[in-house]
PDB file of C-alpha atoms and ligand atoms in Angstrom:
ATOM      1  CA  MET A 225       1.870  23.078  -7.696  1.00  0.00           C
ATOM      2  CA  ASN A 226      -1.266  21.667  -6.108  1.00  0.00           C
ATOM      3  CA  LEU A 227      -2.745  18.315  -7.098  1.00  0.00           C
ATOM      4  CA  SER A 228      -5.807  19.724  -8.853  1.00  0.00           C
ATOM      5  CA  ASN A 229      -3.743  22.052 -11.080  1.00  0.00           C
ATOM      6  CA  PHE A 230      -1.142  19.358 -11.641  1.00  0.00           C
ATOM      7  CA  LEU A 231      -3.817  16.982 -12.936  1.00  0.00           C
ATOM      8  CA  LYS A 232      -5.359  19.703 -15.128  1.00  0.00           C
ATOM      9  CA  ASN A 233      -1.985  20.094 -16.877  1.00  0.00           C
ATOM     10  CA  LYS A 234      -1.564  16.368 -17.506  1.00  0.00           C
ATOM     11  CA  ASN A 235      -3.013  14.317 -20.316  1.00  0.00           C
ATOM     12  CA  TYR A 236      -4.001  11.367 -18.139  1.00  0.00           C
ATOM     13  CA  ASN A 237      -7.404   9.742 -18.500  1.00  0.00           C
ATOM     14  CA  SER A 238      -9.912  12.144 -16.970  1.00  0.00           C
ATOM     15  CA  GLU A 239     -11.870   9.410 -15.172  1.00  0.00           C
ATOM     16  CA  LEU A 240      -8.712   8.285 -13.375  1.00  0.00           C
ATOM     17  CA  LYS A 241      -7.948  11.907 -12.501  1.00  0.00           C
ATOM     18  CA  ASN A 242     -11.385  12.159 -10.889  1.00  0.00           C
ATOM     19  CA  ILE A 243     -10.719   9.032  -8.835  1.00  0.00           C
ATOM     20  CA  LEU A 244      -7.518  10.682  -7.573  1.00  0.00           C
ATOM     21  CA  LEU A 245      -9.585  13.729  -6.616  1.00  0.00           C
ATOM     22  CA  ASN A 246     -12.005  11.442  -4.714  1.00  0.00           C
ATOM     23  CA  ILE A 247      -9.033   9.971  -2.821  1.00  0.00           C
ATOM     24  CA  GLN A 248      -7.758  13.500  -2.188  1.00  0.00           C
ATOM     25  CA  SER A 249     -11.069  14.524  -0.528  1.00  0.00           C
ATOM     26  CA  GLY A 250     -11.418  11.299   1.448  1.00  0.00           C
ATOM     27  CA  SER A 251      -7.871  11.390   2.752  1.00  0.00           C
ATOM     28  CA  ILE A 252      -8.229  15.012   3.889  1.00  0.00           C
ATOM     29  CA  GLU A 253     -11.312  13.934   5.868  1.00  0.00           C
ATOM     30  CA  VAL A 254      -9.323  11.090   7.452  1.00  0.00           C
ATOM     31  CA  TYR A 255      -6.438  13.487   8.177  1.00  0.00           C
ATOM     32  CA  LYS A 256      -8.884  15.821   9.956  1.00  0.00           C
ATOM     33  CA  LYS A 257     -10.327  12.972  12.039  1.00  0.00           C
ATOM     34  CA  ILE A 258      -6.844  11.966  13.188  1.00  0.00           C
ATOM     35  CA  ASN A 259      -5.292  15.395  13.663  1.00  0.00           C
ATOM     36  CA  GLU A 260      -7.917  18.076  14.072  1.00  0.00           C
ATOM     37  CA  GLU A 261     -10.970  16.677  15.766  1.00  0.00           C
ATOM     38  CA  ASN A 262     -11.273  15.958  19.429  1.00  0.00           C
ATOM     39  CA  ASN A 263     -13.742  13.130  18.911  1.00  0.00           C
ATOM     40  CA  ASP A 264     -12.671   9.783  20.211  1.00  0.00           C
ATOM     41  CA  VAL A 265     -11.236   8.065  17.133  1.00  0.00           C
ATOM     42  CA  LEU A 266      -8.718   5.840  18.911  1.00  0.00           C
ATOM     43  CA  GLY A 267      -9.130   2.306  20.170  1.00  0.00           C
ATOM     44  CA  SER A 268     -11.053  -0.754  19.229  1.00  0.00           C
ATOM     45  CA  SER A 269     -14.594  -0.739  17.873  1.00  0.00           C
ATOM     46  CA  GLY A 270     -15.237  -3.938  19.812  1.00  0.00           C
ATOM     47  CA  GLN A 271     -15.936  -5.813  16.553  1.00  0.00           C
ATOM     48  CA  LYS A 272     -13.923  -8.441  14.655  1.00  0.00           C
ATOM     49  CA  ASN A 273     -13.675  -8.593  10.846  1.00  0.00           C
ATOM     50  CA  ILE A 274     -14.181 -11.709   8.723  1.00  0.00           C
ATOM     51  CA  GLN A 275     -10.508 -12.496   9.181  1.00  0.00           C
ATOM     52  CA  ASN A 276     -11.033 -12.466  12.935  1.00  0.00           C
ATOM     53  CA  GLU A 277      -8.890  -9.362  13.357  1.00  0.00           C
ATOM     54  CA  GLU A 278      -9.920  -6.680  15.806  1.00  0.00           C
ATOM     55  CA  VAL A 279     -11.517  -3.736  14.025  1.00  0.00           C
ATOM     56  CA  GLN A 280     -10.389  -0.313  15.250  1.00  0.00           C
ATOM     57  CA  LYS A 281     -12.732   2.681  15.337  1.00  0.00           C
ATOM     58  CA  LEU A 282     -10.576   4.434  12.747  1.00  0.00           C
ATOM     59  CA  ASP A 283     -10.835   1.414  10.393  1.00  0.00           C
ATOM     60  CA  ILE A 284     -14.594   1.956  10.258  1.00  0.00           C
ATOM     61  CA  ILE A 285     -14.372   5.751  10.055  1.00  0.00           C
ATOM     62  CA  ALA A 286     -11.915   5.630   7.133  1.00  0.00           C
ATOM     63  CA  ASN A 287     -13.921   2.915   5.368  1.00  0.00           C
ATOM     64  CA  ASP A 288     -17.134   4.973   5.590  1.00  0.00           C
ATOM     65  CA  ILE A 289     -15.382   8.154   4.432  1.00  0.00           C
ATOM     66  CA  PHE A 290     -13.892   6.590   1.299  1.00  0.00           C
ATOM     67  CA  ILE A 291     -17.034   4.643   0.370  1.00  0.00           C
ATOM     68  CA  ASP A 292     -18.972   7.893   0.649  1.00  0.00           C
ATOM     69  CA  CYS A 293     -16.467   9.712  -1.634  1.00  0.00           C
ATOM     70  CA  PHE A 294     -16.496   6.924  -4.221  1.00  0.00           C
ATOM     71  CA  SER A 295     -20.279   6.644  -4.207  1.00  0.00           C
ATOM     72  CA  LYS A 296     -20.440  10.178  -5.657  1.00  0.00           C
ATOM     73  CA  ASN A 297     -18.478   9.059  -8.733  1.00  0.00           C
ATOM     74  CA  SER A 298     -20.639   7.299 -11.345  1.00  0.00           C
ATOM     75  CA  THR A 299     -17.601   5.789 -13.104  1.00  0.00           C
ATOM     76  CA  ILE A 300     -16.985   3.506 -10.095  1.00  0.00           C
ATOM     77  CA  HIS A 301     -18.760   0.189 -10.457  1.00  0.00           C
ATOM     78  CA  SER A 302     -17.902  -1.299  -7.065  1.00  0.00           C
ATOM     79  CA  VAL A 303     -15.527  -1.233  -4.137  1.00  0.00           C
ATOM     80  CA  LEU A 304     -13.723  -4.114  -2.433  1.00  0.00           C
ATOM     81  CA  SER A 305     -12.579  -3.162   1.060  1.00  0.00           C
ATOM     82  CA  GLU A 306     -10.554  -4.979   3.681  1.00  0.00           C
ATOM     83  CA  GLU A 307     -13.365  -4.077   6.060  1.00  0.00           C
ATOM     84  CA  ASN A 308     -16.215  -5.716   4.100  1.00  0.00           C
ATOM     85  CA  GLU A 309     -16.546  -9.377   3.240  1.00  0.00           C
ATOM     86  CA  ASP A 310     -18.511  -8.649   0.064  1.00  0.00           C
ATOM     87  CA  THR A 311     -17.958  -5.999  -2.559  1.00  0.00           C
ATOM     88  CA  ILE A 312     -20.008  -2.821  -2.335  1.00  0.00           C
ATOM     89  CA  ASP A 313     -21.912  -2.126  -5.543  1.00  0.00           C
ATOM     90  CA  LEU A 314     -22.106   1.542  -6.458  1.00  0.00           C
ATOM     91  CA  SER A 315     -22.964   2.194 -10.109  1.00  0.00           C
ATOM     92  CA  ASN A 316     -23.986  -0.449 -12.609  1.00  0.00           C
ATOM     93  CA  SER A 317     -22.746   1.646 -15.501  1.00  0.00           C
ATOM     94  CA  GLY A 318     -19.372   2.317 -13.830  1.00  0.00           C
ATOM     95  CA  LYS A 319     -16.217   1.275 -15.644  1.00  0.00           C
ATOM     96  CA  TYR A 320     -13.812   1.069 -12.688  1.00  0.00           C
ATOM     97  CA  LEU A 321     -13.299  -1.147  -9.662  1.00  0.00           C
ATOM     98  CA  ILE A 322     -11.568   0.104  -6.530  1.00  0.00           C
ATOM     99  CA  ALA A 323      -9.952  -2.266  -4.045  1.00  0.00           C
ATOM    100  CA  MET A 324      -8.842  -0.611  -0.826  1.00  0.00           C
ATOM    101  CA  ASP A 325      -7.333  -0.998   2.578  1.00  0.00           C
ATOM    102  CA  PRO A 326      -8.922   2.127   4.069  1.00  0.00           C
ATOM    103  CA  LEU A 327      -6.691   2.118   7.149  1.00  0.00           C
ATOM    104  CA  ASP A 328      -3.431   0.210   6.879  1.00  0.00           C
ATOM    105  CA  GLY A 329      -1.371  -0.401  10.002  1.00  0.00           C
ATOM    106  CA  SER A 330      -4.294  -0.437  12.441  1.00  0.00           C
ATOM    107  CA  SER A 331      -2.115  -1.775  15.254  1.00  0.00           C
ATOM    108  CA  ASN A 332      -0.262   1.568  15.198  1.00  0.00           C
ATOM    109  CA  ILE A 333      -3.266   3.893  15.483  1.00  0.00           C
ATOM    110  CA  ASP A 334      -3.193   4.192  19.254  1.00  0.00           C
ATOM    111  CA  VAL A 335       0.556   4.743  19.565  1.00  0.00           C
ATOM    112  CA  ASN A 336       1.051   7.678  17.194  1.00  0.00           C
ATOM    113  CA  ILE A 337       2.929   5.753  14.508  1.00  0.00           C
ATOM    114  CA  PRO A 338       2.058   6.414  10.825  1.00  0.00           C
ATOM    115  CA  VAL A 339      -0.930   4.639   9.293  1.00  0.00           C
ATOM    116  CA  GLY A 340      -2.208   4.834   5.732  1.00  0.00           C
ATOM    117  CA  SER A 341      -4.845   4.142   3.098  1.00  0.00           C
ATOM    118  CA  ILE A 342      -4.147   2.007   0.004  1.00  0.00           C
ATOM    119  CA  PHE A 343      -6.065   1.896  -3.314  1.00  0.00           C
ATOM    120  CA  SER A 344      -5.929  -0.263  -6.438  1.00  0.00           C
ATOM    121  CA  ILE A 345      -7.935   0.741  -9.505  1.00  0.00           C
ATOM    122  CA  LEU A 346      -8.879  -1.799 -12.179  1.00  0.00           C
ATOM    123  CA  GLU A 347     -11.226  -1.717 -15.143  1.00  0.00           C
ATOM    124  CA  ASN A 348     -14.270  -3.909 -14.631  1.00  0.00           C
ATOM    125  CA  ASN A 349     -14.471  -7.034 -16.775  1.00  0.00           C
ATOM    126  CA  ILE A 350     -15.822 -10.559 -16.545  1.00  0.00           C
ATOM    127  CA  ASN A 351     -13.231 -11.456 -13.881  1.00  0.00           C
ATOM    128  CA  HIS A 352     -14.342  -8.557 -11.695  1.00  0.00           C
ATOM    129  CA  PHE A 353     -11.762  -8.103  -8.892  1.00  0.00           C
ATOM    130  CA  LEU A 354      -9.982 -11.392  -9.645  1.00  0.00           C
ATOM    131  CA  GLN A 355      -7.524  -9.873 -12.120  1.00  0.00           C
ATOM    132  CA  ALA A 356      -3.718  -9.918 -12.047  1.00  0.00           C
ATOM    133  CA  GLY A 357      -2.206  -6.740 -10.607  1.00  0.00           C
ATOM    134  CA  LYS A 358      -0.474  -5.926 -13.888  1.00  0.00           C
ATOM    135  CA  HIS A 359      -3.878  -4.832 -15.196  1.00  0.00           C
ATOM    136  CA  GLN A 360      -4.150  -1.998 -12.662  1.00  0.00           C
ATOM    137  CA  LYS A 361      -4.789   1.415 -14.213  1.00  0.00           C
ATOM    138  CA  LEU A 362      -3.844   3.417 -11.157  1.00  0.00           C
ATOM    139  CA  ALA A 363      -2.520   2.714  -7.676  1.00  0.00           C
ATOM    140  CA  CYS A 364      -2.320   5.113  -4.768  1.00  0.00           C
ATOM    141  CA  TYR A 365      -1.559   5.294  -1.078  1.00  0.00           C
ATOM    142  CA  VAL A 366      -1.761   7.999   1.540  1.00  0.00           C
ATOM    143  CA  ILE A 367       0.379   8.089   4.701  1.00  0.00           C
ATOM    144  CA  TYR A 368      -0.875   9.947   7.749  1.00  0.00           C
ATOM    145  CA  GLY A 369       2.489  10.442   9.411  1.00  0.00           C
ATOM    146  CA  THR A 370       4.812  13.277  10.362  1.00  0.00           C
ATOM    147  CA  SER A 371       3.159  14.808   7.325  1.00  0.00           C
ATOM    148  CA  THR A 372       0.253  13.537   5.227  1.00  0.00           C
ATOM    149  CA  VAL A 373       1.538  12.340   1.883  1.00  0.00           C
ATOM    150  CA  MET A 374      -0.299  10.979  -1.148  1.00  0.00           C
ATOM    151  CA  VAL A 375       1.654   8.822  -3.615  1.00  0.00           C
ATOM    152  CA  PHE A 376       0.299   7.467  -6.894  1.00  0.00           C
ATOM    153  CA  ALA A 377       1.432   5.629  -9.999  1.00  0.00           C
ATOM    154  CA  ILE A 378      -0.216   6.366 -13.307  1.00  0.00           C
ATOM    155  CA  GLU A 379       1.044   5.694 -16.849  1.00  0.00           C
ATOM    156  CA  ASN A 380       4.544   4.698 -15.676  1.00  0.00           C
ATOM    157  CA  ASP A 381       5.065   7.751 -13.474  1.00  0.00           C
ATOM    158  CA  VAL A 382       5.118   7.934  -9.676  1.00  0.00           C
ATOM    159  CA  PHE A 383       4.447  11.212  -7.851  1.00  0.00           C
ATOM    160  CA  SER A 384       4.123  12.247  -4.262  1.00  0.00           C
ATOM    161  CA  PHE A 385       2.151  15.190  -2.881  1.00  0.00           C
ATOM    162  CA  THR A 386       2.333  16.543   0.667  1.00  0.00           C
ATOM    163  CA  LEU A 387      -0.701  18.022   2.396  1.00  0.00           C
ATOM    164  CA  ASN A 388      -0.460  21.687   3.338  1.00  0.00           C
ATOM    165  CA  THR A 389      -2.433  21.393   6.538  1.00  0.00           C
ATOM    166  CA  LYS A 390      -3.407  25.095   6.549  1.00  0.00           C
ATOM    167  CA  THR A 391      -4.820  25.353   3.019  1.00  0.00           C
ATOM    168  CA  LYS A 392      -5.758  21.645   2.800  1.00  0.00           C
ATOM    169  CA  GLU A 393      -4.074  21.355  -0.600  1.00  0.00           C
ATOM    170  CA  TYR A 394      -1.774  18.559  -1.689  1.00  0.00           C
ATOM    171  CA  ILE A 395       1.448  20.124  -3.045  1.00  0.00           C
ATOM    172  CA  LEU A 396       3.833  18.251  -5.369  1.00  0.00           C
ATOM    173  CA  SER A 397       6.793  17.065  -3.306  1.00  0.00           C
ATOM    174  CA  HIS A 398       8.452  14.358  -5.450  1.00  0.00           C
ATOM    175  CA  ASP A 399       8.254  14.338  -9.221  1.00  0.00           C
ATOM    176  CA  ASN A 400       8.934  11.053 -11.018  1.00  0.00           C
ATOM    177  CA  ILE A 401      10.089   8.934  -8.069  1.00  0.00           C
ATOM    178  CA  LYS A 402      12.688   6.236  -8.754  1.00  0.00           C
ATOM    179  CA  THR A 403      13.913   3.754  -6.144  1.00  0.00           C
ATOM    180  CA  PRO A 404      17.710   3.345  -5.886  1.00  0.00           C
ATOM    181  CA  GLU A 405      18.910   0.101  -7.520  1.00  0.00           C
ATOM    182  CA  ASP A 406      20.506  -0.917  -4.235  1.00  0.00           C
ATOM    183  CA  GLY A 407      19.885  -0.029  -0.624  1.00  0.00           C
ATOM    184  CA  THR A 408      20.932  -0.646   2.963  1.00  0.00           C
ATOM    185  CA  ILE A 409      17.566  -1.018   4.723  1.00  0.00           C
ATOM    186  CA  PHE A 410      15.955  -4.388   5.441  1.00  0.00           C
ATOM    187  CA  SER A 411      12.424  -4.516   6.857  1.00  0.00           C
ATOM    188  CA  ILE A 412      11.170  -7.759   8.346  1.00  0.00           C
ATOM    189  CA  ASN A 413       9.342  -8.676  11.537  1.00  0.00           C
ATOM    190  CA  GLU A 414      12.029 -10.633  13.367  1.00  0.00           C
ATOM    191  CA  GLY A 415       9.391 -11.974  15.727  1.00  0.00           C
ATOM    192  CA  ASN A 416       8.710 -14.456  12.924  1.00  0.00           C
ATOM    193  CA  TYR A 417      12.356 -15.622  12.900  1.00  0.00           C
ATOM    194  CA  ASN A 418      11.633 -19.186  14.028  1.00  0.00           C
ATOM    195  CA  SER A 419       8.776 -19.735  11.621  1.00  0.00           C
ATOM    196  CA  ILE A 420      10.159 -18.543   8.290  1.00  0.00           C
ATOM    197  CA  ASP A 421      12.063 -20.181   5.429  1.00  0.00           C
ATOM    198  CA  ASN A 422      15.782 -20.658   6.165  1.00  0.00           C
ATOM    199  CA  ARG A 423      16.738 -19.032   2.902  1.00  0.00           C
ATOM    200  CA  ILE A 424      15.272 -15.756   4.151  1.00  0.00           C
ATOM    201  CA  ILE A 425      17.238 -16.079   7.369  1.00  0.00           C
ATOM    202  CA  GLU A 426      20.395 -16.640   5.291  1.00  0.00           C
ATOM    203  CA  TYR A 427      19.689 -13.445   3.349  1.00  0.00           C
ATOM    204  CA  VAL A 428      18.965 -11.418   6.498  1.00  0.00           C
ATOM    205  CA  ASN A 429      22.178 -12.744   8.042  1.00  0.00           C
ATOM    206  CA  ILE A 430      24.083 -11.314   5.076  1.00  0.00           C
ATOM    207  CA  CYS A 431      22.425  -7.950   5.727  1.00  0.00           C
ATOM    208  CA  LYS A 432      23.798  -8.185   9.277  1.00  0.00           C
ATOM    209  CA  ASN A 433      27.410  -8.706   8.120  1.00  0.00           C
ATOM    210  CA  LEU A 434      29.975  -6.141   9.146  1.00  0.00           C
ATOM    211  CA  ASN A 435      32.373  -4.592   6.644  1.00  0.00           C
ATOM    212  CA  SER A 436      36.148  -4.871   6.902  1.00  0.00           C
ATOM    213  CA  SER A 437      36.254  -1.892   9.289  1.00  0.00           C
ATOM    214  CA  GLY A 438      33.798  -3.548  11.636  1.00  0.00           C
ATOM    215  CA  LYS A 439      30.884  -1.263  10.682  1.00  0.00           C
ATOM    216  CA  ARG A 440      27.409  -2.519   9.924  1.00  0.00           C
ATOM    217  CA  THR A 441      26.521  -2.712   6.232  1.00  0.00           C
ATOM    218  CA  HIS A 442      22.735  -2.481   6.585  1.00  0.00           C
ATOM    219  CA  THR A 443      20.168  -1.153   8.988  1.00  0.00           C
ATOM    220  CA  GLY A 444      16.985  -2.911  10.131  1.00  0.00           C
ATOM    221  CA  ARG A 445      13.740  -0.888  10.112  1.00  0.00           C
ATOM    222  CA  PHE A 446      10.226  -2.265  10.654  1.00  0.00           C
ATOM    223  CA  VAL A 447       7.437   0.182  11.447  1.00  0.00           C
ATOM    224  CA  GLY A 448       4.627  -2.356  11.185  1.00  0.00           C
ATOM    225  CA  SER A 449       2.546  -0.220   8.790  1.00  0.00           C
ATOM    226  CA  LEU A 450       3.168  -1.508   5.267  1.00  0.00           C
ATOM    227  CA  VAL A 451       2.707   1.934   3.702  1.00  0.00           C
ATOM    228  CA  ALA A 452       5.306   3.538   5.975  1.00  0.00           C
ATOM    229  CA  ASP A 453       7.852   0.728   5.579  1.00  0.00           C
ATOM    230  CA  PHE A 454       7.385   0.731   1.811  1.00  0.00           C
ATOM    231  CA  HIS A 455       7.487   4.528   1.452  1.00  0.00           C
ATOM    232  CA  ARG A 456      10.807   4.821   3.285  1.00  0.00           C
ATOM    233  CA  ASN A 457      12.384   1.998   1.293  1.00  0.00           C
ATOM    234  CA  MET A 458      11.034   3.323  -2.010  1.00  0.00           C
ATOM    235  CA  LEU A 459      12.701   6.693  -1.449  1.00  0.00           C
ATOM    236  CA  LYS A 460      15.914   5.538   0.238  1.00  0.00           C
ATOM    237  CA  GLY A 461      16.504   2.057  -1.177  1.00  0.00           C
ATOM    238  CA  GLY A 462      15.740  -1.092   0.788  1.00  0.00           C
ATOM    239  CA  ILE A 463      13.831  -4.344   0.944  1.00  0.00           C
ATOM    240  CA  PHE A 464      10.556  -5.214   2.707  1.00  0.00           C
ATOM    241  CA  ILE A 465       9.957  -8.915   3.400  1.00  0.00           C
ATOM    242  CA  TYR A 466       6.736 -10.448   4.732  1.00  0.00           C
ATOM    243  CA  PRO A 467       7.090 -14.184   4.043  1.00  0.00           C
ATOM    244  CA  LYS A 468       4.798 -17.066   4.891  1.00  0.00           C
ATOM    245  CA  THR A 469       5.105 -18.168   8.496  1.00  0.00           C
ATOM    246  CA  SER A 470       4.069 -21.376  10.248  1.00  0.00           C
ATOM    247  CA  ASP A 471       0.927 -19.747  11.617  1.00  0.00           C
ATOM    248  CA  LYS A 472       0.232 -17.719   8.438  1.00  0.00           C
ATOM    249  CA  PRO A 473       1.004 -20.234   5.667  1.00  0.00           C
ATOM    250  CA  HIS A 474      -0.194 -17.809   2.963  1.00  0.00           C
ATOM    251  CA  GLY A 475       1.548 -14.788   4.450  1.00  0.00           C
ATOM    252  CA  GLN A 476      -0.017 -11.837   6.248  1.00  0.00           C
ATOM    253  CA  LEU A 477      -0.675  -9.263   3.539  1.00  0.00           C
ATOM    254  CA  ARG A 478      -3.670  -9.201   1.220  1.00  0.00           C
ATOM    255  CA  LEU A 479      -2.908  -9.476  -2.487  1.00  0.00           C
ATOM    256  CA  ILE A 480      -5.625  -7.386  -4.111  1.00  0.00           C
ATOM    257  CA  TYR A 481      -5.698  -4.277  -1.946  1.00  0.00           C
ATOM    258  CA  GLU A 482      -2.316  -4.242  -0.184  1.00  0.00           C
ATOM    259  CA  CYS A 483       0.354  -5.992  -2.265  1.00  0.00           C
ATOM    260  CA  ASN A 484      -0.900  -5.248  -5.792  1.00  0.00           C
ATOM    261  CA  PRO A 485      -1.124  -1.462  -5.460  1.00  0.00           C
ATOM    262  CA  ILE A 486       2.211  -1.300  -3.629  1.00  0.00           C
ATOM    263  CA  ALA A 487       3.802  -3.594  -6.245  1.00  0.00           C
ATOM    264  CA  PHE A 488       2.387  -1.452  -9.070  1.00  0.00           C
ATOM    265  CA  ILE A 489       3.815   1.736  -7.548  1.00  0.00           C
ATOM    266  CA  ALA A 490       7.126  -0.100  -6.962  1.00  0.00           C
ATOM    267  CA  LYS A 491       7.298  -1.268 -10.583  1.00  0.00           C
ATOM    268  CA  ASN A 492       6.703   2.224 -11.910  1.00  0.00           C
ATOM    269  CA  ALA A 493       9.439   3.488  -9.572  1.00  0.00           C
ATOM    270  CA  ASN A 494      11.865   0.863 -10.998  1.00  0.00           C
ATOM    271  CA  ALA A 495      11.678  -1.377  -7.936  1.00  0.00           C
ATOM    272  CA  LYS A 496      10.716  -5.054  -7.872  1.00  0.00           C
ATOM    273  CA  SER A 497       8.216  -7.276  -6.074  1.00  0.00           C
ATOM    274  CA  THR A 498       7.740 -11.009  -5.732  1.00  0.00           C
ATOM    275  CA  SER A 499       5.855 -13.605  -3.725  1.00  0.00           C
ATOM    276  CA  LEU A 500       9.129 -15.614  -3.865  1.00  0.00           C
ATOM    277  CA  ASP A 501       7.304 -17.933  -6.307  1.00  0.00           C
ATOM    278  CA  GLN A 502       6.332 -15.366  -8.904  1.00  0.00           C
ATOM    279  CA  ASP A 503       6.051 -11.699  -9.750  1.00  0.00           C
ATOM    280  CA  ILE A 504       3.289 -10.242  -7.536  1.00  0.00           C
ATOM    281  CA  LEU A 505       1.711  -8.453 -10.493  1.00  0.00           C
ATOM    282  CA  SER A 506       1.233 -11.691 -12.445  1.00  0.00           C
ATOM    283  CA  ILE A 507      -0.705 -13.575  -9.735  1.00  0.00           C
ATOM    284  CA  ILE A 508      -4.323 -14.221 -10.718  1.00  0.00           C
ATOM    285  CA  PRO A 509      -6.273 -14.153  -7.444  1.00  0.00           C
ATOM    286  CA  SER A 510      -8.813 -16.853  -6.719  1.00  0.00           C
ATOM    287  CA  LYS A 511     -10.312 -15.123  -3.661  1.00  0.00           C
ATOM    288  CA  MET A 512     -11.021 -11.470  -2.919  1.00  0.00           C
ATOM    289  CA  HIS A 513      -9.302 -11.408   0.467  1.00  0.00           C
ATOM    290  CA  GLN A 514      -6.451 -13.712  -0.596  1.00  0.00           C
ATOM    291  CA  ARG A 515      -3.135 -13.339   1.196  1.00  0.00           C
ATOM    292  CA  THR A 516       0.329 -13.704  -0.277  1.00  0.00           C
ATOM    293  CA  PRO A 517       3.939 -13.680   0.873  1.00  0.00           C
ATOM    294  CA  PHE A 518       5.314 -10.298  -0.195  1.00  0.00           C
ATOM    295  CA  VAL A 519       8.787  -9.004  -0.942  1.00  0.00           C
ATOM    296  CA  VAL A 520       9.284  -5.544  -2.455  1.00  0.00           C
ATOM    297  CA  GLY A 521      12.219  -3.213  -2.835  1.00  0.00           C
ATOM    298  CA  SER A 522      15.383  -2.214  -4.634  1.00  0.00           C
ATOM    299  CA  ASN A 523      16.137  -4.446  -7.631  1.00  0.00           C
ATOM    300  CA  ASN A 524      19.551  -5.628  -6.454  1.00  0.00           C
ATOM    301  CA  MET A 525      18.314  -6.546  -2.985  1.00  0.00           C
ATOM    302  CA  VAL A 526      15.235  -8.431  -4.217  1.00  0.00           C
ATOM    303  CA  ASN A 527      17.344 -10.246  -6.836  1.00  0.00           C
ATOM    304  CA  LYS A 528      19.872 -11.236  -4.197  1.00  0.00           C
ATOM    305  CA  LEU A 529      17.137 -12.712  -1.982  1.00  0.00           C
ATOM    306  CA  LEU A 530      15.655 -14.509  -5.002  1.00  0.00           C
ATOM    307  CA  SER A 531      19.065 -16.011  -5.816  1.00  0.00           C
ATOM    308  CA  PHE A 532      18.713 -18.118  -2.650  1.00  0.00           C
ATOM    309  CA  PHE A 533      15.473 -19.562  -4.017  1.00  0.00           C
ATOM    310  CA  ASN A 534      16.764 -20.602  -7.476  1.00  0.00           C
TER     311      ASN A 534
HETATM  312  O1  F6P B   2      -2.282  -4.608   7.081  1.00  0.00           O
HETATM  313  C1  F6P B   2      -1.461  -5.528   7.604  1.00  0.00           C
HETATM  314  C2  F6P B   2      -0.305  -4.948   8.378  1.00  0.00           C
HETATM  315  O2  F6P B   2      -0.736  -4.153   9.463  1.00  0.00           O
HETATM  316  C3  F6P B   2       0.724  -4.169   7.541  1.00  0.00           C
HETATM  317  O3  F6P B   2       0.482  -2.788   7.502  1.00  0.00           O
HETATM  318  C4  F6P B   2       2.031  -4.487   8.213  1.00  0.00           C
HETATM  319  O4  F6P B   2       3.117  -4.496   7.329  1.00  0.00           O
HETATM  320  C5  F6P B   2       1.790  -5.882   8.767  1.00  0.00           C
HETATM  321  O5  F6P B   2       0.394  -6.076   8.878  1.00  0.00           O
HETATM  322  C6  F6P B   2       2.444  -6.073  10.115  1.00  0.00           C
HETATM  323  O6  F6P B   2       2.210  -7.359  10.546  1.00  0.00           O
HETATM  324  P1  F6P B   2       2.999  -7.984  11.798  1.00  0.00           P
HETATM  325  O7  F6P B   2       2.516  -7.254  12.989  1.00  0.00           O
HETATM  326  O8  F6P B   2       2.650  -9.437  11.763  1.00  0.00           O
HETATM  327  O9  F6P B   2       4.441  -7.743  11.535  1.00  0.00           O
HETATM  328 MN1   MN B   3      -3.289  -3.153   5.928  1.00  0.00          MN
END
């Protein structure tokens, strides 16, 4: 079943369905740029963003593609993007806000490792983008990897669709995704080992314990693209940990357009997320590009890590 027909058969809010169709078109354009066009899309653009991170050419290409798709939809009031300091106003009468990371995992673009696009959809109100993640109406990500996959959470359901690269249709590949309660994968950048909270090290050390037959009990996996690390753990069971570090005292990941949409998808797939102080989805942001420590994954694993903090 392709995405368009799937949405026709569902009773979801039609404006949210149209936003999913906008993401569908934009992501197919990004897919084509990465996989089908010979234009030079790799490498740095030579610019830095407001967070002083190097901007890759594909960051700008993906940002322009999605802004263009959303600007055709009059229900979208404005867009907050990782690539733009200020929000982009689209339609004064629009009811929805879209926060996005148009190209997640930029450091992996040049080395043929999956990257993605992440979207959070809120209703506009007096707080504009500074709303807790629990108010999201829809969250979605796309992974451009061994295949191109679009995952979204809407009305408590999580679905995944895989792009048929010949017909350019997204075909339903996972209906009603649920994350296993427990898992054996831990995902953390061990390069941060000497600058993270000891309680996290204690937890990771438990993951490294051997069983009575001398076999490992867990496996460590860290791709370095949030979408790819999350997607694997969501389907197989695991935990992703990006804590605060001495040089990033607020963590690395952005709350509104990285952690919130991933946490919303996780929640609807029966997984759990936390900043280690509170539930990610209950944090009320005070800044648009705010960062937060982020832990997400199988309930039992996240609860076990949290038990070291109580
Ligand atoms: O967008 C930020 C990001 O690239 C994520 O996709 C990824 O999880 C993280 O940063 C990797 O950061 P680091 O290289 O510090 O581990
Ligand atoms: Mn990102």
